[in-house]
N, CA and C atoms as an extended XYZ file, in Angstrom:
600
Properties=species:S:1:pos:R:3:atomname:S:1:resname:S:1:resid:I:1 pbc="F F F"
N        -9.779       -6.244       24.613 N   MET     1
C        -8.896       -6.588       23.570 CA  MET     1
C        -9.157       -5.787       22.229 C   MET     1
N        -7.954       -5.229       21.698 N   ALA     2
C        -8.097       -4.132       20.656 CA  ALA     2
C        -8.782       -4.920       19.398 C   ALA     2
N        -9.426       -4.205       18.582 N   GLU     3
C        -9.837       -4.813       17.298 CA  GLU     3
C        -8.695       -5.063       16.390 C   GLU     3
N        -8.516       -6.128       15.570 N   GLN     4
C        -7.664       -6.317       14.689 CA  GLN     4
C        -8.027       -5.498       13.475 C   GLN     4
N        -6.945       -5.335       12.641 N   ASN     5
C        -7.046       -4.512       11.319 CA  ASN     5
C        -7.967       -5.343       10.495 C   ASN     5
N        -8.785       -4.747        9.771 N   GLU     6
C        -9.892       -5.438        8.821 CA  GLU     6
C        -9.840       -4.724        7.428 C   GLU     6
N        -9.020       -5.332        6.435 N   PRO     7
C        -9.048       -4.755        5.200 CA  PRO     7
C       -10.623       -4.772        4.521 C   PRO     7
N       -10.976       -3.769        3.893 N   ILE     8
C       -12.185       -3.666        3.194 CA  ILE     8
C       -12.150       -3.759        1.874 C   ILE     8
N       -12.872       -4.755        1.303 N   GLU     9
C       -12.908       -4.775        0.012 CA  GLU     9
C       -13.590       -3.703       -0.682 C   GLU     9
N       -13.006       -3.139       -1.643 N   SER    10
C       -13.423       -1.992       -2.463 CA  SER    10
C       -13.978       -2.396       -3.699 C   SER    10
N       -14.735       -1.557       -4.311 N   LEU    11
C       -15.212       -1.931       -5.740 CA  LEU    11
C       -14.002       -1.635       -6.697 C   LEU    11
N       -13.962       -2.363       -7.742 N   PRO    12
C       -12.802       -2.038       -8.674 CA  PRO    12
C       -13.121       -0.623       -9.396 C   PRO    12
N       -11.806       -0.135       -9.742 N   LEU    13
C       -11.960        1.206      -10.447 CA  LEU    13
C       -12.498        1.065      -11.692 C   LEU    13
N       -13.470        2.091      -12.003 N   ILE    14
C       -14.264        1.798      -13.347 CA  ILE    14
C       -13.412        2.342      -14.531 C   ILE    14
N       -13.749        1.844      -15.571 N   ARG    15
C       -12.880        1.926      -16.801 CA  ARG    15
C       -12.544        3.200      -17.103 C   ARG    15
N       -13.579        4.325      -17.138 N   LYS    16
C       -13.203        5.517      -17.464 CA  LYS    16
C       -12.223        6.300      -16.749 C   LYS    16
N       -12.290        5.908      -15.344 N   ARG    17
C       -11.177        6.749      -14.478 CA  ARG    17
C        -9.899        5.758      -14.810 C   ARG    17
N        -9.856        4.674      -15.071 N   ARG    18
C        -8.653        3.856      -15.116 CA  ARG    18
C        -7.960        4.429      -16.339 C   ARG    18
N        -8.728        4.661      -17.331 N   ILE    19
C        -8.172        5.195      -18.682 CA  ILE    19
C        -7.702        6.615      -18.564 C   ILE    19
N        -8.302        7.504      -17.847 N   LEU    20
C        -7.906        8.818      -17.520 CA  LEU    20
C        -6.646        8.765      -16.712 C   LEU    20
N        -6.481        7.981      -15.790 N   GLY    21
C        -5.166        7.626      -14.940 CA  GLY    21
C        -4.018        7.293      -15.865 C   GLY    21
N        -4.344        6.655      -16.981 N   ILE    22
C        -3.337        6.347      -17.932 CA  ILE    22
C        -2.944        7.507      -18.886 C   ILE    22
N        -3.918        7.996      -19.406 N   ILE    23
C        -3.643        9.330      -20.240 CA  ILE    23
C        -2.998       10.389      -19.745 C   ILE    23
N        -3.223       10.619      -18.582 N   VAL    24
C        -2.697       12.039      -17.874 CA  VAL    24
C        -1.174       11.833      -17.975 C   VAL    24
N        -0.568       10.804      -17.364 N   PRO    25
C         0.820       10.808      -17.299 CA  PRO    25
C         1.440       10.563      -18.717 C   PRO    25
N         0.762        9.733      -19.513 N   LEU    26
C         1.169        9.339      -20.970 CA  LEU    26
C         1.511       10.586      -21.677 C   LEU    26
N         0.480       11.575      -21.654 N   PHE    27
C         0.716       12.750      -22.437 CA  PHE    27
C         1.578       13.851      -21.587 C   PHE    27
N         1.319       13.843      -20.323 N   ASN    28
C         2.047       14.897      -19.556 CA  ASN    28
C         3.427       14.851      -19.440 C   ASN    28
N         3.830       13.601      -19.073 N   VAL    29
C         5.281       13.219      -18.749 CA  VAL    29
C         6.184       13.768      -19.869 C   VAL    29
N         5.972       13.247      -21.210 N   PRO    30
C         6.658       13.759      -22.393 CA  PRO    30
C         6.570       15.171      -22.665 C   PRO    30
N         5.368       15.687      -22.296 N   PHE    31
C         5.173       17.256      -22.520 CA  PHE    31
C         6.129       18.091      -21.538 C   PHE    31
N         6.054       17.514      -20.379 N   PHE    32
C         6.944       18.127      -19.226 CA  PHE    32
C         8.334       18.083      -19.563 C   PHE    32
N         8.796       16.854      -20.047 N   ALA    33
C        10.325       16.632      -20.295 CA  ALA    33
C        10.666       17.395      -21.432 C   ALA    33
N         9.750       17.579      -22.536 N   LEU    34
C        10.168       18.548      -23.570 CA  LEU    34
C        10.184       20.022      -23.233 C   LEU    34
N         9.374       20.434      -22.568 N   THR    35
C         9.280       21.751      -22.009 CA  THR    35
C        10.422       22.025      -21.204 C   THR    35
N        10.778       21.025      -20.345 N   SER    36
C        11.982       21.448      -19.277 CA  SER    36
C        13.297       21.519      -20.291 C   SER    36
N        13.397       20.699      -21.176 N   TYR    37
C        14.520       20.593      -22.212 CA  TYR    37
C        14.606       21.887      -23.046 C   TYR    37
N        13.515       22.389      -23.440 N   GLN    38
C        13.459       23.700      -24.101 CA  GLN    38
C        13.680       24.958      -23.400 C   GLN    38
N        13.288       24.883      -22.105 N   THR    39
C        13.470       26.012      -20.988 CA  THR    39
C        14.911       26.045      -20.761 C   THR    39
N        15.528       24.865      -20.533 N   ALA    40
C        17.115       24.670      -20.319 CA  ALA    40
C        17.730       25.226      -21.448 C   ALA    40
N        17.657       24.844      -22.543 N   LEU    41
C        18.281       25.380      -23.829 CA  LEU    41
C        18.210       26.944      -23.899 C   LEU    41
N        17.045       27.492      -23.659 N   LEU    42
C        16.784       28.997      -23.723 CA  LEU    42
C        17.708       29.536      -22.573 C   LEU    42
N        17.792       29.025      -21.631 N   ILE    43
C        18.410       29.754      -20.412 CA  ILE    43
C        20.023       29.525      -20.570 C   ILE    43
N        20.387       28.307      -21.017 N   ILE    44
C        21.862       28.048      -21.319 CA  ILE    44
C        22.382       28.902      -22.490 C   ILE    44
N        21.393       29.088      -23.542 N   GLY    45
C        21.866       29.844      -24.672 CA  GLY    45
C        21.937       31.330      -24.301 C   GLY    45
N        21.786       31.645      -23.126 N   GLY    46
C        21.910       33.069      -22.699 CA  GLY    46
C        20.758       34.098      -22.892 C   GLY    46
N        19.511       33.379      -23.130 N   MET    47
C        18.232       34.191      -23.130 CA  MET    47
C        17.855       34.826      -21.933 C   MET    47
N        17.685       36.044      -21.873 N   PRO    48
C        17.241       36.765      -20.495 CA  PRO    48
C        16.320       36.082      -19.750 C   PRO    48
N        16.181       36.012      -18.432 N   LEU    49
C        15.166       35.257      -17.797 CA  LEU    49
C        13.751       35.959      -17.857 C   LEU    49
N        13.894       37.442      -18.062 N   ASN    50
C        12.677       38.023      -18.259 CA  ASN    50
C        12.142       38.143      -19.581 C   ASN    50
N        12.840       37.451      -20.407 N   SER    51
C        12.281       37.375      -21.850 CA  SER    51
C        11.039       36.751      -22.081 C   SER    51
N        10.201       37.013      -23.067 N   GLU    52
C         8.974       36.352      -23.241 CA  GLU    52
C         8.928       34.996      -23.444 C   GLU    52
N        10.098       34.507      -24.338 N   GLU    53
C        10.226       33.182      -24.596 CA  GLU    53
C        10.445       32.271      -23.310 C   GLU    53
N        11.263       32.687      -22.329 N   VAL    54
C        11.592       32.120      -21.210 CA  VAL    54
C        10.405       32.092      -20.312 C   VAL    54
N         9.686       33.164      -20.091 N   ILE    55
C         8.398       33.243      -19.278 CA  ILE    55
C         7.434       32.244      -19.848 C   ILE    55
N         7.281       32.299      -21.019 N   THR    56
C         6.096       31.270      -21.660 CA  THR    56
C         6.582       29.890      -21.376 C   THR    56
N         7.821       29.604      -21.502 N   SER    57
C         8.320       28.301      -21.304 CA  SER    57
C         8.092       27.793      -19.813 C   SER    57
N         8.380       28.801      -18.939 N   VAL    58
C         8.142       28.499      -17.543 CA  VAL    58
C         6.930       28.377      -17.148 C   VAL    58
N         5.949       29.108      -17.625 N   ILE    59
C         4.483       29.196      -17.314 CA  ILE    59
C         4.044       27.696      -17.989 C   ILE    59
N         4.522       27.096      -19.020 N   ALA    60
C         3.911       25.925      -19.525 CA  ALA    60
C         4.435       24.719      -18.774 C   ALA    60
N         5.620       25.070      -18.099 N   LEU    61
C         6.301       23.959      -17.274 CA  LEU    61
C         5.547       23.808      -16.002 C   LEU    61
N         5.176       25.064      -15.441 N   ILE    62
C         4.396       25.046      -14.123 CA  ILE    62
C         2.939       24.395      -14.406 C   ILE    62
N         2.325       24.828      -15.575 N   ALA    63
C         1.019       24.424      -16.016 CA  ALA    63
C         0.994       22.834      -16.093 C   ALA    63
N         2.024       22.214      -16.882 N   SER    64
C         2.143       20.860      -17.011 CA  SER    64
C         2.196       20.030      -15.762 C   SER    64
N         3.144       20.682      -14.698 N   LEU    65
C         3.448       19.949      -13.584 CA  LEU    65
C         2.144       20.042      -12.714 C   LEU    65
N         1.464       21.187      -12.761 N   GLY    66
C         0.122       21.317      -12.023 CA  GLY    66
C        -0.876       20.469      -12.457 C   GLY    66
N        -1.015       20.165      -13.850 N   VAL    67
C        -1.881       19.133      -14.381 CA  VAL    67
C        -1.681       17.911      -14.005 C   VAL    67
N        -0.401       17.464      -13.998 N   GLY    68
C         0.203       16.167      -13.879 CA  GLY    68
C         0.058       15.601      -12.371 C   GLY    68
N         0.026       16.704      -11.283 N   LEU    69
C        -0.102       16.373       -9.941 CA  LEU    69
C        -1.510       16.582       -9.500 C   LEU    69
N        -2.083       17.925       -9.853 N   PHE    70
C        -3.330       18.292       -9.397 CA  PHE    70
C        -4.412       17.360       -9.708 C   PHE    70
N        -4.549       17.094      -11.085 N   LEU    71
C        -5.774       16.248      -11.527 CA  LEU    71
C        -5.789       14.866      -10.931 C   LEU    71
N        -4.565       14.264      -10.799 N   PRO    72
C        -4.794       12.936      -10.096 CA  PRO    72
C        -4.950       12.862       -8.728 C   PRO    72
N        -4.541       14.053       -7.978 N   TRP    73
C        -4.838       14.308       -6.541 CA  TRP    73
C        -6.211       14.656       -6.281 C   TRP    73
N        -6.832       15.485       -7.212 N   TRP    74
C        -8.292       16.038       -6.859 CA  TRP    74
C        -9.200       14.925       -7.325 C   TRP    74
N        -8.974       14.257       -8.628 N   SER    75
C        -9.933       13.529       -9.186 CA  SER    75
C        -9.467       11.837       -8.774 C   SER    75
N       -10.437       11.078       -8.444 N   PRO    76
C       -10.166        9.792       -8.218 CA  PRO    76
C        -9.798        8.697       -9.311 C   PRO    76
N        -8.921        9.024      -10.013 N   VAL    77
C        -8.274        8.219      -11.203 CA  VAL    77
C        -7.418        7.061      -10.869 C   VAL    77
N        -7.163        6.933       -9.594 N   TYR    78
C        -6.435        5.794       -9.151 CA  TYR    78
C        -7.019        5.026       -8.035 C   TYR    78
N        -6.802        3.615       -7.766 N   THR    79
C        -7.624        2.895       -6.961 CA  THR    79
C        -7.429        3.307       -5.409 C   THR    79
N        -8.604        3.459       -4.884 N   SER    80
C        -8.578        3.919       -3.354 CA  SER    80
C        -8.806        2.539       -2.622 C   SER    80
N        -8.113        2.396       -1.423 N   SER    81
C        -8.230        1.432       -0.532 CA  SER    81
C        -8.647        1.622        0.796 C   SER    81
N        -9.283        0.790        1.501 N   TYR    82
C        -9.886        1.194        3.024 CA  TYR    82
C        -9.504       -0.002        3.834 C   TYR    82
N        -9.163        0.335        5.054 N   THR    83
C        -8.821       -0.554        6.103 CA  THR    83
C        -9.501        0.039        7.381 C   THR    83
N       -10.214       -0.804        8.249 N   LEU    84
C       -10.620       -0.482        9.523 CA  LEU    84
C        -9.445       -0.994       10.590 C   LEU    84
N        -8.927        0.092       11.305 N   GLU    85
C        -7.785       -0.349       12.013 CA  GLU    85
C        -8.094        0.308       13.474 C   GLU    85
N        -7.173        0.094       14.375 N   ALA    86
C        -7.540        0.385       15.859 CA  ALA    86
C        -7.694        1.661       16.040 C   ALA    86
N        -7.045        2.603       15.195 N   ALA    87
C        -7.007        4.020       15.356 CA  ALA    87
C        -8.255        4.680       14.683 C   ALA    87
N        -8.722        4.105       13.568 N   GLY    88
C        -9.855        4.470       12.843 CA  GLY    88
C        -9.810        4.068       11.473 C   GLY    88
N       -10.600        4.472       10.630 N   LEU    89
C       -10.848        4.051        9.270 CA  LEU    89
C        -9.639        4.685        8.312 C   LEU    89
N        -8.699        3.806        7.812 N   LYS    90
C        -7.853        4.330        7.152 CA  LYS    90
C        -8.126        4.370        5.434 C   LYS    90
N        -8.062        5.453        4.792 N   ILE    91
C        -8.375        5.466        3.403 CA  ILE    91
C        -7.312        5.838        2.742 C   ILE    91
N        -6.795        5.571        1.578 N   SER    92
C        -5.668        5.990        0.776 CA  SER    92
C        -5.775        5.838       -0.573 C   SER    92
N        -5.048        6.541       -1.412 N   ARG    93
C        -5.003        6.557       -2.795 CA  ARG    93
C        -3.692        7.341       -3.254 C   ARG    93
N        -3.242        6.714       -4.469 N   LEU    94
C        -1.881        7.151       -4.918 CA  LEU    94
C        -2.098        8.629       -5.334 C   LEU    94
N        -1.111        9.438       -4.679 N   LEU    95
C        -1.014       10.898       -4.973 CA  LEU    95
C        -1.815       11.736       -3.923 C   LEU    95
N        -3.041       11.016       -3.550 N   ARG    96
C        -3.827       11.668       -2.461 CA  ARG    96
C        -3.235       11.457       -1.178 C   ARG    96
N        -2.521       10.524       -1.082 N   GLY    97
C        -2.008       10.130        0.303 CA  GLY    97
C        -2.911        9.252        1.124 C   GLY    97
N        -2.686        9.211        2.431 N   THR    98
C        -3.509        8.367        3.376 CA  THR    98
C        -4.116        9.188        4.503 C   THR    98
N        -5.472        8.903        4.728 N   VAL    99
C        -6.009        9.591        5.887 CA  VAL    99
C        -6.675        8.542        6.686 C   VAL    99
N        -6.541        8.880        8.023 N   THR   100
C        -7.344        8.006        9.073 CA  THR   100
C        -8.074        8.830        9.717 C   THR   100
N        -9.390        8.288        9.755 N   LEU   101
C       -10.715        8.991       10.387 CA  LEU   101
C       -11.000        8.111       11.708 C   LEU   101
N       -10.430        8.889       12.833 N   PRO   102
C       -10.792        8.308       14.138 CA  PRO   102
C       -12.518        7.967       14.293 C   PRO   102
N       -12.658        6.778       14.783 N   TYR   103
C       -14.027        6.452       14.906 CA  TYR   103
C       -14.846        7.591       15.714 C   TYR   103
N       -14.450        8.146       16.781 N   LYS   104
C       -15.055        8.948       17.560 CA  LYS   104
C       -15.420       10.279       16.774 C   LYS   104
N       -14.741       10.484       15.709 N   ASN   105
C       -14.937       11.824       15.045 CA  ASN   105
C       -15.954       11.709       13.678 C   ASN   105
N       -16.303       10.310       13.497 N   ILE   106
C       -17.294       10.141       12.489 CA  ILE   106
C       -18.685       10.206       12.790 C   ILE   106
N       -19.379       11.394       12.810 N   ALA   107
C       -20.581       11.695       13.178 CA  ALA   107
C       -21.715       10.881       12.503 C   ALA   107
N       -21.715       10.616       11.445 N   ARG   108
C       -22.676        9.906       10.685 CA  ARG   108
C       -22.326        9.372        9.435 C   ARG   108
N       -22.984        8.106        9.085 N   ALA   109
C       -22.674        7.408        7.760 CA  ALA   109
C       -23.870        7.367        7.012 C   ALA   109
N       -23.769        7.421        5.731 N   GLU   110
C       -24.928        7.248        4.833 CA  GLU   110
C       -24.490        6.374        3.585 C   GLU   110
N       -25.294        5.201        3.404 N   VAL   111
C       -25.040        4.320        2.396 CA  VAL   111
C       -25.908        4.427        1.283 C   VAL   111
N       -25.243        4.605        0.100 N   TYR   112
C       -26.206        4.710       -1.094 CA  TYR   112
C       -25.898        3.469       -1.942 C   TYR   112
N       -26.960        2.707       -2.129 N   ILE   113
C       -26.754        1.432       -3.076 CA  ILE   113
C       -27.476        1.569       -4.256 C   ILE   113
N       -26.978        1.545       -5.562 N   ARG   114
C       -27.593        1.582       -6.821 CA  ARG   114
C       -27.849       -0.016       -7.107 C   ARG   114
N       -29.084       -0.259       -7.279 N   GLU   115
C       -29.280       -1.644       -7.815 CA  GLU   115
C       -29.141       -1.711       -9.309 C   GLU   115
N       -28.899       -2.910       -9.892 N   PRO   116
C       -28.724       -3.094      -11.296 CA  PRO   116
C       -29.959       -2.551      -12.044 C   PRO   116
N       -29.596       -2.061      -13.407 N   GLY   117
C       -30.815       -1.405      -14.240 CA  GLY   117
C       -30.788       -0.112      -14.092 C   GLY   117
N       -31.975        0.553      -14.587 N   ASP   118
C       -32.223        2.057      -14.527 CA  ASP   118
C       -32.354        2.371      -13.246 C   ASP   118
N       -32.110        3.730      -12.956 N   ILE   119
C       -32.583        4.204      -11.595 CA  ILE   119
C       -33.655        5.416      -12.072 C   ILE   119
N       -34.711        5.342      -11.185 N   SER   120
C       -35.668        6.519      -11.467 CA  SER   120
C       -35.159        7.843      -11.288 C   SER   120
N       -35.793        8.783      -11.873 N   GLU   121
C       -35.504       10.343      -11.979 CA  GLU   121
C       -35.505       10.591      -10.386 C   GLU   121
N       -36.530       10.179       -9.558 N   ASP   122
C       -36.805       10.431       -8.139 CA  ASP   122
C       -35.800       10.179       -7.358 C   ASP   122
N       -35.226        8.976       -7.607 N   ALA   123
C       -34.050        8.625       -6.657 CA  ALA   123
C       -32.805        9.318       -7.166 C   ALA   123
N       -32.498        9.667       -8.349 N   LEU   124
C       -31.404       10.381       -8.709 CA  LEU   124
C       -31.427       11.753       -8.155 C   LEU   124
N       -32.570       12.346       -8.250 N   ASN   125
C       -32.761       13.766       -7.526 CA  ASN   125
C       -32.719       13.663       -6.064 C   ASN   125
N       -33.013       12.606       -5.456 N   TYR   126
C       -32.777       12.593       -4.054 CA  TYR   126
C       -31.429       12.608       -3.663 C   TYR   126
N       -30.563       11.802       -4.379 N   THR   127
C       -29.084       11.924       -4.061 CA  THR   127
C       -28.482       13.327       -4.488 C   THR   127
N       -28.862       13.897       -5.469 N   LYS   128
C       -28.386       15.323       -5.927 CA  LYS   128
C       -28.833       16.277       -4.918 C   LYS   128
N       -29.941       16.170       -4.451 N   ASP   129
C       -30.361       17.180       -3.434 CA  ASP   129
C       -29.835       16.909       -2.047 C   ASP   129
N       -29.554       15.854       -1.609 N   SER   130
C       -28.794       15.348       -0.549 CA  SER   130
C       -27.329       15.975       -0.458 C   SER   130
N       -26.679       15.958       -1.537 N   SER   131
C       -25.340       16.293       -1.695 CA  SER   131
C       -25.404       17.996       -1.771 C   SER   131
N       -26.412       18.568       -2.478 N   ALA   132
C       -26.458       19.994       -2.581 CA  ALA   132
C       -26.796       20.610       -1.237 C   ALA   132
N       -27.631       19.842       -0.497 N   GLN   133
C       -27.858       20.425        0.987 CA  GLN   133
C       -26.595       20.438        1.830 C   GLN   133
N       -25.844       19.328        1.769 N   LEU   134
C       -24.668       19.322        2.669 CA  LEU   134
C       -23.737       20.374        2.275 C   LEU   134
N       -23.500       20.618        0.961 N   ARG   135
C       -22.695       21.730        0.472 CA  ARG   135
C       -23.232       23.114        0.879 C   ARG   135
N       -24.565       23.248        1.013 N   LYS   136
C       -25.146       24.464        1.495 CA  LYS   136
C       -24.803       24.753        2.900 C   LYS   136
N       -24.730       23.583        3.568 N   LEU   137
C       -24.395       23.618        4.922 CA  LEU   137
C       -22.808       23.894        5.360 C   LEU   137
N       -22.214       23.921        4.425 N   GLY   138
C       -20.639       24.224        4.577 CA  GLY   138
C       -19.894       22.938        4.434 C   GLY   138
N       -20.477       21.906        4.232 N   PHE   139
C       -19.456       20.523        4.079 CA  PHE   139
C       -18.746       20.411        2.823 C   PHE   139
N       -17.429       20.173        2.730 N   SER   140
C       -16.645       19.908        1.642 CA  SER   140
C       -16.517       18.440        1.289 C   SER   140
N       -16.621       18.061        0.222 N   PHE   141
C       -16.349       16.558       -0.213 CA  PHE   141
C       -15.055       16.149       -0.524 C   PHE   141
N       -14.576       14.987       -0.022 N   VAL   142
C       -13.292       14.332       -0.354 CA  VAL   142
C       -13.694       12.901       -1.046 C   VAL   142
N       -13.385       12.928       -2.121 N   ASP   143
C       -13.821       11.668       -2.992 CA  ASP   143
C       -12.619       10.513       -2.930 C   ASP   143
N       -12.982        9.472       -2.293 N   PHE   144
C       -12.069        8.276       -2.301 CA  PHE   144
C       -12.764        7.128       -2.877 C   PHE   144
N       -13.785        7.382       -3.769 N   THR   145
C       -14.509        6.237       -4.362 CA  THR   145
C       -13.655        5.685       -5.585 C   THR   145
N       -14.001        4.328       -6.017 N   ASN   146
C       -13.575        3.755       -7.137 CA  ASN   146
C       -14.680        3.693       -8.237 C   ASN   146
N       -15.944        3.828       -7.793 N   ALA   147
C       -17.064        3.546       -8.725 CA  ALA   147
C       -18.337        4.219       -7.999 C   ALA   147
N       -19.515        4.181       -8.745 N   GLU   148
C       -20.634        5.049       -8.346 CA  GLU   148
C       -21.756        4.098       -7.768 C   GLU   148
N       -21.563        2.686       -7.920 N   SER   149
C       -22.781        1.838       -7.861 CA  SER   149
C       -22.913        1.864       -6.077 C   SER   149
N       -21.875        1.669       -5.345 N   ASN   150
C       -22.140        1.753       -3.957 CA  ASN   150
C       -21.295        3.095       -3.461 C   ASN   150
N       -21.873        3.946       -2.757 N   ILE   151
C       -21.113        5.055       -2.133 CA  ILE   151
C       -21.440        5.128       -0.716 C   ILE   151
N       -20.549        5.120        0.169 N   VAL   152
C       -20.850        5.438        1.546 CA  VAL   152
C       -20.128        6.758        1.962 C   VAL   152
N       -20.797        7.719        2.474 N   ILE   153
C       -20.408        8.981        2.771 CA  ILE   153
C       -20.380        8.973        4.301 C   ILE   153
N       -19.240        9.468        4.766 N   LEU   154
C       -18.751        9.511        6.207 CA  LEU   154
C       -18.586       11.132        6.488 C   LEU   154
N       -19.325       11.608        7.553 N   MET   155
C       -19.401       12.991        7.919 CA  MET   155
C       -18.415       13.015        9.090 C   MET   155
N       -17.356       13.780        8.992 N   VAL   156
C       -16.190       14.047        9.803 CA  VAL   156
C       -15.910       15.520        9.907 C   VAL   156
N       -16.390       16.110       11.043 N   GLY   157
C       -16.262       17.668       11.020 CA  GLY   157
C       -17.071       18.314        9.938 C   GLY   157
N       -16.150       19.176        9.098 N   ARG   158
C       -16.901       19.906        8.148 CA  ARG   158
C       -16.653       19.220        6.797 C   ARG   158
N       -16.235       17.934        6.753 N   LYS   159
C       -15.943       17.288        5.675 CA  LYS   159
C       -16.866       16.043        5.423 C   LYS   159
N       -16.933       15.592        4.107 N   VAL   160
C       -17.626       14.466        3.927 CA  VAL   160
C       -16.725       13.604        3.055 C   VAL   160
N       -16.421       12.478        3.497 N   TYR   161
C       -15.451       11.522        2.867 CA  TYR   161
C       -16.306       10.412        2.024 C   TYR   161
N       -16.063       10.146        0.899 N   MET   162
C       -16.793        9.376        0.091 CA  MET   162
C       -15.977        8.184       -0.229 C   MET   162
N       -16.408        6.978       -0.093 N   ILE   163
C       -15.696        5.742       -0.303 CA  ILE   163
C       -16.605        4.763       -0.922 C   ILE   163
N       -16.214        3.736       -1.511 N   SER   164
C       -17.075        2.768       -2.255 CA  SER   164
C       -16.662        1.206       -2.026 C   SER   164
N       -17.091        0.911       -0.645 N   PRO   165
C       -16.897       -0.631       -0.452 CA  PRO   165
C       -17.575       -1.349       -1.377 C   PRO   165
N       -17.105       -2.766       -1.652 N   ALA   166
C       -17.800       -3.733       -2.600 CA  ALA   166
C       -18.973       -4.307       -1.743 C   ALA   166
N       -18.962       -4.331       -0.386 N   LYS   167
C       -20.155       -4.788        0.395 CA  LYS   167
C       -20.429       -3.797        1.472 C   LYS   167
N       -21.169       -2.732        0.985 N   PRO   168
C       -21.384       -1.680        1.936 CA  PRO   168
C       -22.248       -1.995        3.218 C   PRO   168
N       -23.049       -2.894        3.157 N   ARG   169
C       -23.793       -3.388        4.387 CA  ARG   169
C       -22.921       -4.011        5.434 C   ARG   169
N       -22.091       -4.881        4.915 N   ALA   170
C       -20.954       -5.459        5.916 CA  ALA   170
C       -20.056       -4.502        6.347 C   ALA   170
N       -19.708       -3.417        5.394 N   PHE   171
C       -18.814       -2.524        6.021 CA  PHE   171
C       -19.391       -1.696        6.961 C   PHE   171
N       -20.697       -1.305        6.905 N   LEU   172
C       -21.378       -0.379        7.972 CA  LEU   172
C       -21.613       -1.281        9.252 C   LEU   172
N       -21.723       -2.667        9.102 N   LYS   173
C       -21.833       -3.423       10.317 CA  LYS   173
C       -20.694       -3.460       11.065 C   LYS   173
N       -19.461       -3.582       10.479 N   SER   174
C       -18.143       -3.522       11.031 CA  SER   174
C       -17.910       -2.222       11.514 C   SER   174
N       -18.235       -1.157       11.014 N   LEU   175
C       -18.072        0.084       11.261 CA  LEU   175
C       -18.680        0.589       12.641 C   LEU   175
N       -20.071        0.165       12.610 N   LYS   176
C       -20.793        0.404       13.804 CA  LYS   176
C       -20.268       -0.422       15.011 C   LYS   176
N       -19.620       -1.522       14.635 N   ARG   177
C       -19.162       -2.429       15.819 CA  ARG   177
C       -18.111       -1.683       16.595 C   ARG   177
N       -17.186       -0.901       15.620 N   ARG   178
C       -16.257       -0.037       16.465 CA  ARG   178
C       -16.649        1.300       16.739 C   ARG   178
N       -17.680        1.750       16.260 N   ALA   179
C       -18.344        3.039       16.686 CA  ALA   179
C       -19.733        2.805       17.003 C   ALA   179
N       -20.119        2.313       18.192 N   PRO   180
C       -21.368        1.829       18.521 CA  PRO   180
C       -22.425        3.119       18.560 C   PRO   180
N       -21.992        4.260       18.721 N   LYS   181
C       -22.849        5.451       18.875 CA  LYS   181
C       -23.144        6.274       17.440 C   LYS   181
N       -22.359        5.567       16.426 N   LEU   182
C       -22.573        6.149       14.980 CA  LEU   182
C       -24.000        5.847       14.565 C   LEU   182
N       -24.543        7.054       14.093 N   THR   183
C       -25.953        6.903       13.332 CA  THR   183
C       -25.803        6.834       11.834 C   THR   183
N       -26.588        6.205       11.311 N   ALA   184
C       -26.487        5.913        9.967 CA  ALA   184
C       -27.887        5.762        9.090 C   ALA   184
N       -28.019        5.666        7.850 N   LYS   185
C       -29.050        5.306        7.076 CA  LYS   185
C       -28.463        4.537        5.741 C   LYS   185
N       -29.306        3.710        5.302 N   ILE   186
C       -29.150        3.002        4.073 CA  ILE   186
C       -30.158        3.451        3.047 C   ILE   186
N       -29.688        3.985        1.932 N   VAL   187
C       -30.711        4.310        0.811 CA  VAL   187
C       -30.407        3.327       -0.360 C   VAL   187
N       -31.466        2.651       -0.726 N   GLU   188
C       -31.355        1.908       -1.997 CA  GLU   188
C       -32.128        2.580       -3.035 C   GLU   188
N       -31.348        2.762       -4.295 N   LEU   189
C       -31.940        3.324       -5.474 CA  LEU   189
C       -32.206        2.263       -6.321 C   LEU   189
N       -33.382        2.365       -7.044 N   ASN   190
C       -33.826        1.563       -8.116 CA  ASN   190
C       -34.766        2.142       -8.983 C   ASN   190
N       -35.231        1.350       -9.915 N   ALA   191
C       -36.158        1.836      -11.049 CA  ALA   191
C       -37.479        2.437      -10.394 C   ALA   191
N       -37.786        1.872       -9.273 N   LYS   192
C       -39.143        2.265       -8.529 CA  LYS   192
C       -39.000        3.651       -7.845 C   LYS   192
N       -37.772        3.917       -7.244 N   GLY   193
C       -37.412        5.049       -6.604 CA  GLY   193
C       -36.498        4.760       -5.545 C   GLY   193
N       -36.860        4.999       -4.266 N   LYS   194
C       -35.895        4.840       -3.418 CA  LYS   194
C       -36.379        3.993       -1.924 C   LYS   194
N       -35.549        3.348       -1.398 N   ASN   195
C       -35.889        2.871       -0.126 CA  ASN   195
C       -35.012        3.219        0.885 C   ASN   195
N       -35.482        3.930        1.998 N   ILE   196
C       -34.542        4.504        3.108 CA  ILE   196
C       -34.855        3.722        4.380 C   ILE   196
N       -33.641        3.395        4.831 N   GLN   197
C       -33.674        2.747        6.146 CA  GLN   197
C       -32.672        3.293        7.207 C   GLN   197
N       -33.313        4.019        8.188 N   GLU   198
C       -32.479        4.755        9.211 CA  GLU   198
C       -32.144        3.744       10.323 C   GLU   198
N       -30.812        3.787       10.631 N   LEU   199
C       -30.349        2.907       11.629 CA  LEU   199
C       -29.815        3.647       12.886 C   LEU   199
N       -30.026        3.147       13.963 N   GLU   200
C       -29.718        3.833       15.366 CA  GLU   200
C       -28.315        3.242       15.853 C   GLU   200
């Protein structure tokens, strides 16, 4: 019997990301509209297309459009959602779109859990070194997180997908049920250091 779809509760989007997600369109949309209007007036008024004024306006228009679309696409400023489906893990975010990771393609999962309170320098350095090592090996990171307290990284091909389920242990248990051969580890970060648990 095929597994049913299982929505995964995600951490809420942290405040600084939510604010950035509001500020970008709040400032960018009026600027884009004003620049479009000014560019149209220049062209309608008979200004040559190769004139400095028109070229400058077009560049500003393209830059505004680029910032308005690229920043929210690249940076996780809108809420990401996750669902375990029959075909794989579906992750999605506004403007970034939807990606489905087939279970057979997920080579490894690593769960990083930050316990409340201060985190030791040793624990922070461990996470930084782990990320740096993956980048050196040629992995690129795709960020679908909502917060930093719980992060699960999923290695698929040469990419590392980052998500932030509210209950990372329960998520990993459900994921391993659908992908029994998946190797994984859980890293707990706290004021004393780190606790690492390798799972077969």
